């Protein structure tokens, strides 16, 4: 990329993407609860209201189903709405509009419309907000044809994937992990896009492949660092897109490393790890596997409030290290 | 109104001091009125044709017929410009035809053909014709309400002067989507008209058993918007109330709610045994309050069409239906290789 | 009312011709009134204590304080029997205490301890005490509204005479759940009272910007139920309006909606920078309309407590808070081995 | 079972279960849209209104979120509600109450309540009702700790699982395939329960194991019959419960047959087949596998209206036969 690069936080990078889009495209509006003067529950929209005014940075009442539906209707009729859910858990109120309408409208109408709506979902645990404010539900969306689903993990990708989503004619769901909002990283200035549907190798390694999503990417990288000291070289793939899954990228890596571990925060059963495991087992990488595929995911429980339980409910670095060590050294 | 018609109205007014004819006849020229009548007949004939095809096993799935409700679709349509938009419902054939859909492409959709409005992918519950401003029927009760408000948001932001009409039923008014969408339309003063076709029942459940308020219209008060209850089988009254609400919307004065009282003659869908209403009730509406007969009487009374003229329209409608069915039958089915086409936008 | 108090009221009435004191003082005995006052203080002290603990890093997550809204929780509680039920909200500490919760177990919950009301699994947003009829706070705005109606359905079917109070905020009234639940409560005439604590804002969004109607109470009309707007910082007025609605419900006359106008002194949650309201507005409510100061003035005026009496209550509340914090600190944390306990009913 | 056995349709069996429960337990109520005099969209409640009256067979307005939430509230306070969704697609309107409330309440409240609510979801395609009335969403529910999810495929199990659900203290979601309602089979009289969480072998076979759900069980049995003529003996397992999955039953079978195919109607990506595939690959059965696990599932598309496309969108007998033949004969 040619643009100069600065350090921004993940939240700032998202805001910058929205500002670029608002600036260059009159059709872009941002909608959601308390995204105006409050700046959003996680301060992602921040000062956009001051720069673009209340006609484009639209505070909605607390009406997730109606709000999402309005965004869908606006998308079909010429706007490019970005709809922010205050917490991804509240998507449970809007699945009708997302799944029955946005995802299917083009198909049901035989191709006569597109639905270029972007929805943003602050997701995940780790903030002590308990079971109704900590869910990771991206697998539900990944199960729905007609949707695209991304999970950026770096500030650079958060910006690039949002700009890509805005250029995409179809509904794109963006899962943002709350713990990432304050993390910082290099972000190119100006407009660029990060391709939807492409995974990214964050660290090269020869001994074992880890596919991780969301906040688990940085935990996997930490684990990889620890293991490097033991001489185990872990390849870390940031999945980035949950639908469509970049199966070729994973296959290619597994063919080199012969071992695969998938780490995500969502509940393990029927999480994205299940799909990846099944796909790799069906792929040409299968014959290269020297050990069964390992999945690490959230415990089979709602997220608890108590901080120790909360941590125990999702993969943490020591558990990832142990699992990878076992996998790489043939103990599993 | 055409120039000649306007002159005639003026003359009539001059003679009598005022024009006492119903709104429809004061407001519209004879050609427009004839066309509205023709659309009512076309809706009914289309649905009878579809029903017949269903009985003969030509149509898959189910369908929801609006026979008996033709005046509401057409009356609303009279108040709209071509580029105004509507969202429709599972009982949406009338809305489609009123907004300009061709019956041949509707039949083709029913028959699952590539020439149908949805290329055979959607069927009865998803007919749309975006080029005519029809954003589509909806299989989800209340599902179109927020979408209509979203379209109105677009209209306002894009400054294109469009008004959106949102059709829904008396049953739909108990969905949360109704509440959320009407509230937002009201606080943002969006150019949308909410038209509740109150046919007395949501499937088997009467309004009295499902809805706590005595009328749907009075719920408008909760959103500080005007709400009116109108005889939905009176084409003129429907057109008048809608035109008021549409101008309000177009002038930036915000949304309105119109409740159109009507009745569906057929069962809810093809599997209904009509156990929740009496034969007497159904007969009463069919014989005493048929919107088609009512407009026919007016057309004759106000000299727009005589019996021969009515017959001519009927014949031309029958012909269009027959040709439409033939077109649909002859049309090709989708290629099974295209199963996953249209899930995403091609080339994106 | 105790026997003695009733006698006193009678005497007063005989002397003056009528008892002109506010409802609270006519209706309840001194002990009950003192206890209500104590609960208001306890709520405030609990929240100040929790806030303090949060500042010192002892509490995880976030919390929503109801400081300034104590009269609504306690006034409603005064109208309820022990076995009546409530559903509460994310801003529910006051409701819990008003319904009889012990602050020590609430602190324990905040500290994530096994002795907390939720054994440390729920935290501030999920405190419940089912034994006292508190079915729980809720992290989902509007989430408790249908649940309250369900509890009222149980009460009716089980014939246990219970009434359910459903607390929610002005922001919640724009959720679809509000609409659907109120409609069903009304058509089924269930024993439930909907209490909207209108503190003027849903997070940063003022009622005027979020809600199309001028008051929340007038939305009751859409459900053909009575709706009243009440000064929510007037303990007596709250108790009186609630008692009316509760008797209506208990007598099988169906639901009501009560809107209690109040104000939260603190930010929405711990991350609020209060950018959407002025310092003047906040100061006005804190200095001119403090529900605690208002009831204290009445207590003195009507001879229920003198300054020394007020001080004694304050001291006992402070003691209870201190003991509660100590209890919570000393309590054990959940065993990490129990991570998946309570997901399903044990032994099922 | 000792009780006399008659032939009943799947819908009749469900109705009989409800009648038994209504008869013996005053706390049982049935709620839903048009379940009274209409008898339910699929005539499952039928004449219950005449036998038990409108206080117990409760027609709700068209209010799925509120209705489901009322059922949850009633369950917590002493009733045993059975809530019927008219189509499973409308669950998208009620995910909040199902997932945030019913599934988590016991946990969030530290065990102080149970939520004995039963919800019934008519699901699946094949009726020409198009994309918004044909979905198979059971995998979403299978991803949610706190829920139990069953998918009965025979009249006998439809009755037994419903009675088991009513005795279960936790929320049980029952997915009923619409095409099964009119299928007939033997059903014991009187009360009995079918255990939640146990799969059932419907046909024994030595060459390949098929795990199927919903209407795919009968298609798998048909396929097995065809293949028997070719000398291929297929073992057909009816999964019956989606959460918790009866992994041991599948492991045991695969250890005998060495080959596994999973067939379901739901979209393949992130369907139950993914989870089963991943689990078996992680299990001791892995070492017995002579071929990669095969998944058959719904196409990556909303369900089309056109009948030929509709059929093509989900597994049909010929496709199952071909896949099993290839798997059993080592061609894949
Ligand atoms: C969300 C949802 N719930 C239920 C249904 C099933 N259903 C289809 S139409 C209908 C009745 C709708 O009543 P109303 O809104 O009055 O429209 P009408 O059928 O009378 O035209 C029902 C219950 C549905 N399609 N969507
Ligand atoms: C469904 C849902 N949407 C949004 C939120 C985030 N949220 C929590 S409290 C709140 C404001 C609620 O306002 P109101 O109902 O007036 O209650 P108050 O906070 O003023 O007591 C919001 C938006 C939520 N918890 N649940
Ligand atoms: Mg109706
Ligand atoms: Mg508020």
mmCIF file with all atom_site columns, C-alpha atoms in Angstrom, chain A residues 26-29 31 55-56 58-79 93 96-97 100-115 144-148 168-171 243-244, chain B residues 85 109 117-119 121-123 126-128 130 134-158 160 175-177 180-181 183-185 187-188 190 338-346 348:
data_model
loop_
_atom_site.group_PDB
_atom_site.id
_atom_site.type_symbol
_atom_site.label_atom_id
_atom_site.label_alt_id
_atom_site.label_comp_id
_atom_site.label_asym_id
_atom_site.label_entity_id
_atom_site.label_seq_id
_atom_site.pdbx_PDB_ins_code
_atom_site.Cartn_x
_atom_site.Cartn_y
_atom_site.Cartn_z
_atom_site.occupancy
_atom_site.B_iso_or_equiv
_atom_site.pdbx_formal_charge
_atom_site.auth_seq_id
_atom_site.auth_comp_id
_atom_site.auth_asym_id
_atom_site.auth_atom_id
_atom_site.pdbx_PDB_model_num
ATOM 1   C CA . UNK A 1 26  ? -23.731 10.805  0.137   1.00 0.00 ? 26  UNK A CA 1
ATOM 2   C CA . UNK A 1 27  ? -25.663 7.547   0.278   1.00 0.00 ? 27  UNK A CA 1
ATOM 3   C CA . UNK A 1 28  ? -23.855 6.363   3.381   1.00 0.00 ? 28  UNK A CA 1
ATOM 4   C CA . UNK A 1 29  ? -25.661 6.803   6.688   1.00 0.00 ? 29  UNK A CA 1
ATOM 5   C CA . UNK A 1 31  ? -27.697 4.178   12.313  1.00 0.00 ? 31  UNK A CA 1
ATOM 6   C CA . UNK A 1 55  ? -29.249 13.379  9.302   1.00 0.00 ? 55  UNK A CA 1
ATOM 7   C CA . UNK A 1 56  ? -26.431 10.971  8.576   1.00 0.00 ? 56  UNK A CA 1
ATOM 8   C CA . UNK A 1 58  ? -28.874 8.655   13.127  1.00 0.00 ? 58  UNK A CA 1
ATOM 9   C CA . UNK A 1 59  ? -29.624 7.809   16.742  1.00 0.00 ? 59  UNK A CA 1
ATOM 10  C CA . UNK A 1 60  ? -32.402 5.258   16.761  1.00 0.00 ? 60  UNK A CA 1
ATOM 11  C CA . UNK A 1 61  ? -34.767 4.527   19.611  1.00 0.00 ? 61  UNK A CA 1
ATOM 12  C CA . UNK A 1 62  ? -34.168 1.198   21.361  1.00 0.00 ? 62  UNK A CA 1
ATOM 13  C CA . UNK A 1 63  ? -35.786 -0.780  18.556  1.00 0.00 ? 63  UNK A CA 1
ATOM 14  C CA . UNK A 1 64  ? -33.394 -3.327  17.108  1.00 0.00 ? 64  UNK A CA 1
ATOM 15  C CA . UNK A 1 65  ? -35.853 -5.144  14.859  1.00 0.00 ? 65  UNK A CA 1
ATOM 16  C CA . UNK A 1 66  ? -37.327 -1.982  13.436  1.00 0.00 ? 66  UNK A CA 1
ATOM 17  C CA . UNK A 1 67  ? -33.969 -0.282  13.166  1.00 0.00 ? 67  UNK A CA 1
ATOM 18  C CA . UNK A 1 68  ? -32.365 -3.161  11.322  1.00 0.00 ? 68  UNK A CA 1
ATOM 19  C CA . UNK A 1 69  ? -35.404 -3.402  9.064   1.00 0.00 ? 69  UNK A CA 1
ATOM 20  C CA . UNK A 1 70  ? -35.233 0.278   8.267   1.00 0.00 ? 70  UNK A CA 1
ATOM 21  C CA . UNK A 1 71  ? -31.591 -0.158  7.346   1.00 0.00 ? 71  UNK A CA 1
ATOM 22  C CA . UNK A 1 72  ? -32.552 -3.033  5.058   1.00 0.00 ? 72  UNK A CA 1
ATOM 23  C CA . UNK A 1 73  ? -35.324 -1.019  3.425   1.00 0.00 ? 73  UNK A CA 1
ATOM 24  C CA . UNK A 1 74  ? -33.016 1.936   2.967   1.00 0.00 ? 74  UNK A CA 1
ATOM 25  C CA . UNK A 1 75  ? -30.348 -0.296  1.429   1.00 0.00 ? 75  UNK A CA 1
ATOM 26  C CA . UNK A 1 76  ? -32.781 -1.668  -1.133  1.00 0.00 ? 76  UNK A CA 1
ATOM 27  C CA . UNK A 1 77  ? -33.835 1.825   -2.143  1.00 0.00 ? 77  UNK A CA 1
ATOM 28  C CA . UNK A 1 78  ? -30.543 3.554   -2.636  1.00 0.00 ? 78  UNK A CA 1
ATOM 29  C CA . UNK A 1 79  ? -28.769 4.248   0.636   1.00 0.00 ? 79  UNK A CA 1
ATOM 30  C CA . UNK A 1 93  ? -34.126 -9.225  18.297  1.00 0.00 ? 93  UNK A CA 1
ATOM 31  C CA . UNK A 1 96  ? -36.033 -11.736 11.257  1.00 0.00 ? 96  UNK A CA 1
ATOM 32  C CA . UNK A 1 97  ? -34.909 -8.733  9.249   1.00 0.00 ? 97  UNK A CA 1
ATOM 33  C CA . UNK A 1 100 ? -35.554 -13.586 6.367   1.00 0.00 ? 100 UNK A CA 1
ATOM 34  C CA . UNK A 1 101 ? -35.290 -10.252 4.615   1.00 0.00 ? 101 UNK A CA 1
ATOM 35  C CA . UNK A 1 102 ? -31.746 -8.972  4.014   1.00 0.00 ? 102 UNK A CA 1
ATOM 36  C CA . UNK A 1 103 ? -30.169 -12.362 3.339   1.00 0.00 ? 103 UNK A CA 1
ATOM 37  C CA . UNK A 1 104 ? -32.936 -13.667 1.074   1.00 0.00 ? 104 UNK A CA 1
ATOM 38  C CA . UNK A 1 105 ? -34.407 -10.662 -0.674  1.00 0.00 ? 105 UNK A CA 1
ATOM 39  C CA . UNK A 1 106 ? -32.203 -10.741 -3.735  1.00 0.00 ? 106 UNK A CA 1
ATOM 40  C CA . UNK A 1 107 ? -32.781 -14.453 -4.154  1.00 0.00 ? 107 UNK A CA 1
ATOM 41  C CA . UNK A 1 108 ? -36.530 -14.365 -3.521  1.00 0.00 ? 108 UNK A CA 1
ATOM 42  C CA . UNK A 1 109 ? -36.890 -11.546 -6.014  1.00 0.00 ? 109 UNK A CA 1
ATOM 43  C CA . UNK A 1 110 ? -34.953 -13.429 -8.669  1.00 0.00 ? 110 UNK A CA 1
ATOM 44  C CA . UNK A 1 111 ? -32.063 -11.019 -8.695  1.00 0.00 ? 111 UNK A CA 1
ATOM 45  C CA . UNK A 1 112 ? -33.983 -7.794  -9.173  1.00 0.00 ? 112 UNK A CA 1
ATOM 46  C CA . UNK A 1 113 ? -32.520 -6.094  -6.099  1.00 0.00 ? 113 UNK A CA 1
ATOM 47  C CA . UNK A 1 114 ? -29.351 -6.081  -4.060  1.00 0.00 ? 114 UNK A CA 1
ATOM 48  C CA . UNK A 1 115 ? -29.236 -5.335  -0.346  1.00 0.00 ? 115 UNK A CA 1
ATOM 49  C CA . UNK A 1 144 ? -27.146 -18.279 6.405   1.00 0.00 ? 144 UNK A CA 1
ATOM 50  C CA . UNK A 1 145 ? -26.708 -18.136 2.621   1.00 0.00 ? 145 UNK A CA 1
ATOM 51  C CA . UNK A 1 146 ? -27.054 -14.596 1.363   1.00 0.00 ? 146 UNK A CA 1
ATOM 52  C CA . UNK A 1 147 ? -24.995 -13.077 4.161   1.00 0.00 ? 147 UNK A CA 1
ATOM 53  C CA . UNK A 1 148 ? -21.302 -12.374 4.254   1.00 0.00 ? 148 UNK A CA 1
ATOM 54  C CA . UNK A 1 168 ? -20.134 -4.921  -1.515  1.00 0.00 ? 168 UNK A CA 1
ATOM 55  C CA . UNK A 1 169 ? -23.640 -5.102  -3.003  1.00 0.00 ? 169 UNK A CA 1
ATOM 56  C CA . UNK A 1 170 ? -24.731 -7.769  -0.514  1.00 0.00 ? 170 UNK A CA 1
ATOM 57  C CA . UNK A 1 171 ? -25.384 -7.672  3.231   1.00 0.00 ? 171 UNK A CA 1
ATOM 58  C CA . UNK A 1 243 ? -18.730 -16.662 5.486   1.00 0.00 ? 243 UNK A CA 1
ATOM 59  C CA . UNK A 1 244 ? -17.442 -17.516 2.953   1.00 0.00 ? 244 UNK A CA 1
ATOM 60  C CA . UNK B 2 85  ? -43.178 2.883   -3.664  1.00 0.00 ? 85  UNK B CA 1
ATOM 61  C CA . UNK B 2 109 ? -44.176 -16.664 -11.162 1.00 0.00 ? 109 UNK B CA 1
ATOM 62  C CA . UNK B 2 117 ? -41.378 -11.584 -11.535 1.00 0.00 ? 117 UNK B CA 1
ATOM 63  C CA . UNK B 2 118 ? -39.010 -13.562 -9.313  1.00 0.00 ? 118 UNK B CA 1
ATOM 64  C CA . UNK B 2 119 ? -37.769 -15.896 -12.027 1.00 0.00 ? 119 UNK B CA 1
ATOM 65  C CA . UNK B 2 121 ? -37.659 -18.339 -7.086  1.00 0.00 ? 121 UNK B CA 1
ATOM 66  C CA . UNK B 2 122 ? -40.230 -16.513 -4.994  1.00 0.00 ? 122 UNK B CA 1
ATOM 67  C CA . UNK B 2 123 ? -43.757 -17.559 -5.851  1.00 0.00 ? 123 UNK B CA 1
ATOM 68  C CA . UNK B 2 126 ? -42.633 -12.691 -2.902  1.00 0.00 ? 126 UNK B CA 1
ATOM 69  C CA . UNK B 2 127 ? -43.904 -10.998 -6.027  1.00 0.00 ? 127 UNK B CA 1
ATOM 70  C CA . UNK B 2 128 ? -42.197 -7.674  -6.526  1.00 0.00 ? 128 UNK B CA 1
ATOM 71  C CA . UNK B 2 130 ? -39.136 -2.836  -8.303  1.00 0.00 ? 130 UNK B CA 1
ATOM 72  C CA . UNK B 2 134 ? -43.372 -2.418  -5.744  1.00 0.00 ? 134 UNK B CA 1
ATOM 73  C CA . UNK B 2 135 ? -40.706 -3.486  -3.269  1.00 0.00 ? 135 UNK B CA 1
ATOM 74  C CA . UNK B 2 136 ? -42.353 -6.820  -2.787  1.00 0.00 ? 136 UNK B CA 1
ATOM 75  C CA . UNK B 2 137 ? -44.817 -8.982  -1.008  1.00 0.00 ? 137 UNK B CA 1
ATOM 76  C CA . UNK B 2 138 ? -43.582 -10.537 2.199   1.00 0.00 ? 138 UNK B CA 1
ATOM 77  C CA . UNK B 2 139 ? -43.993 -13.927 3.778   1.00 0.00 ? 139 UNK B CA 1
ATOM 78  C CA . UNK B 2 140 ? -43.398 -12.534 7.222   1.00 0.00 ? 140 UNK B CA 1
ATOM 79  C CA . UNK B 2 141 ? -46.365 -10.820 8.819   1.00 0.00 ? 141 UNK B CA 1
ATOM 80  C CA . UNK B 2 142 ? -45.194 -7.306  9.609   1.00 0.00 ? 142 UNK B CA 1
ATOM 81  C CA . UNK B 2 143 ? -41.904 -7.919  7.827   1.00 0.00 ? 143 UNK B CA 1
ATOM 82  C CA . UNK B 2 144 ? -42.490 -5.187  5.274   1.00 0.00 ? 144 UNK B CA 1
ATOM 83  C CA . UNK B 2 145 ? -43.281 -2.451  7.771   1.00 0.00 ? 145 UNK B CA 1
ATOM 84  C CA . UNK B 2 146 ? -39.729 -1.501  8.760   1.00 0.00 ? 146 UNK B CA 1
ATOM 85  C CA . UNK B 2 147 ? -38.657 -1.946  5.145   1.00 0.00 ? 147 UNK B CA 1
ATOM 86  C CA . UNK B 2 148 ? -41.233 0.638   4.076   1.00 0.00 ? 148 UNK B CA 1
ATOM 87  C CA . UNK B 2 149 ? -39.917 3.056   6.665   1.00 0.00 ? 149 UNK B CA 1
ATOM 88  C CA . UNK B 2 150 ? -36.420 2.432   5.367   1.00 0.00 ? 150 UNK B CA 1
ATOM 89  C CA . UNK B 2 151 ? -37.584 3.232   1.847   1.00 0.00 ? 151 UNK B CA 1
ATOM 90  C CA . UNK B 2 152 ? -39.096 6.446   3.183   1.00 0.00 ? 152 UNK B CA 1
ATOM 91  C CA . UNK B 2 153 ? -35.782 7.285   4.816   1.00 0.00 ? 153 UNK B CA 1
ATOM 92  C CA . UNK B 2 154 ? -34.122 6.833   1.430   1.00 0.00 ? 154 UNK B CA 1
ATOM 93  C CA . UNK B 2 155 ? -36.727 9.021   -0.228  1.00 0.00 ? 155 UNK B CA 1
ATOM 94  C CA . UNK B 2 156 ? -36.067 11.779  2.251   1.00 0.00 ? 156 UNK B CA 1
ATOM 95  C CA . UNK B 2 157 ? -32.294 11.554  2.106   1.00 0.00 ? 157 UNK B CA 1
ATOM 96  C CA . UNK B 2 158 ? -32.185 11.248  -1.644  1.00 0.00 ? 158 UNK B CA 1
ATOM 97  C CA . UNK B 2 160 ? -36.549 12.300  -4.729  1.00 0.00 ? 160 UNK B CA 1
ATOM 98  C CA . UNK B 2 175 ? -46.259 -7.467  15.771  1.00 0.00 ? 175 UNK B CA 1
ATOM 99  C CA . UNK B 2 176 ? -43.478 -5.588  17.493  1.00 0.00 ? 176 UNK B CA 1
ATOM 100 C CA . UNK B 2 177 ? -42.245 -4.476  14.077  1.00 0.00 ? 177 UNK B CA 1
ATOM 101 C CA . UNK B 2 180 ? -41.066 0.077   16.329  1.00 0.00 ? 180 UNK B CA 1
ATOM 102 C CA . UNK B 2 181 ? -41.441 1.148   12.730  1.00 0.00 ? 181 UNK B CA 1
ATOM 103 C CA . UNK B 2 183 ? -42.591 5.155   16.143  1.00 0.00 ? 183 UNK B CA 1
ATOM 104 C CA . UNK B 2 184 ? -39.482 5.801   14.076  1.00 0.00 ? 184 UNK B CA 1
ATOM 105 C CA . UNK B 2 185 ? -41.452 7.000   11.075  1.00 0.00 ? 185 UNK B CA 1
ATOM 106 C CA . UNK B 2 187 ? -40.181 10.849  15.224  1.00 0.00 ? 187 UNK B CA 1
ATOM 107 C CA . UNK B 2 188 ? -38.366 11.316  11.929  1.00 0.00 ? 188 UNK B CA 1
ATOM 108 C CA . UNK B 2 190 ? -40.847 10.305  7.132   1.00 0.00 ? 190 UNK B CA 1
ATOM 109 C CA . UNK B 2 338 ? -28.746 -22.087 -11.666 1.00 0.00 ? 338 UNK B CA 1
ATOM 110 C CA . UNK B 2 339 ? -29.783 -23.278 -8.206  1.00 0.00 ? 339 UNK B CA 1
ATOM 111 C CA . UNK B 2 340 ? -27.391 -20.975 -6.368  1.00 0.00 ? 340 UNK B CA 1
ATOM 112 C CA . UNK B 2 341 ? -27.784 -18.020 -8.700  1.00 0.00 ? 341 UNK B CA 1
ATOM 113 C CA . UNK B 2 342 ? -29.007 -14.774 -7.112  1.00 0.00 ? 342 UNK B CA 1
ATOM 114 C CA . UNK B 2 343 ? -27.908 -15.741 -3.606  1.00 0.00 ? 343 UNK B CA 1
ATOM 115 C CA . UNK B 2 344 ? -25.237 -13.104 -3.972  1.00 0.00 ? 344 UNK B CA 1
ATOM 116 C CA . UNK B 2 345 ? -24.913 -10.340 -6.499  1.00 0.00 ? 345 UNK B CA 1
ATOM 117 C CA . UNK B 2 346 ? -23.130 -11.724 -9.533  1.00 0.00 ? 346 UNK B CA 1
ATOM 118 C CA . UNK B 2 348 ? -19.410 -8.836  -6.794  1.00 0.00 ? 348 UNK B CA 1
#
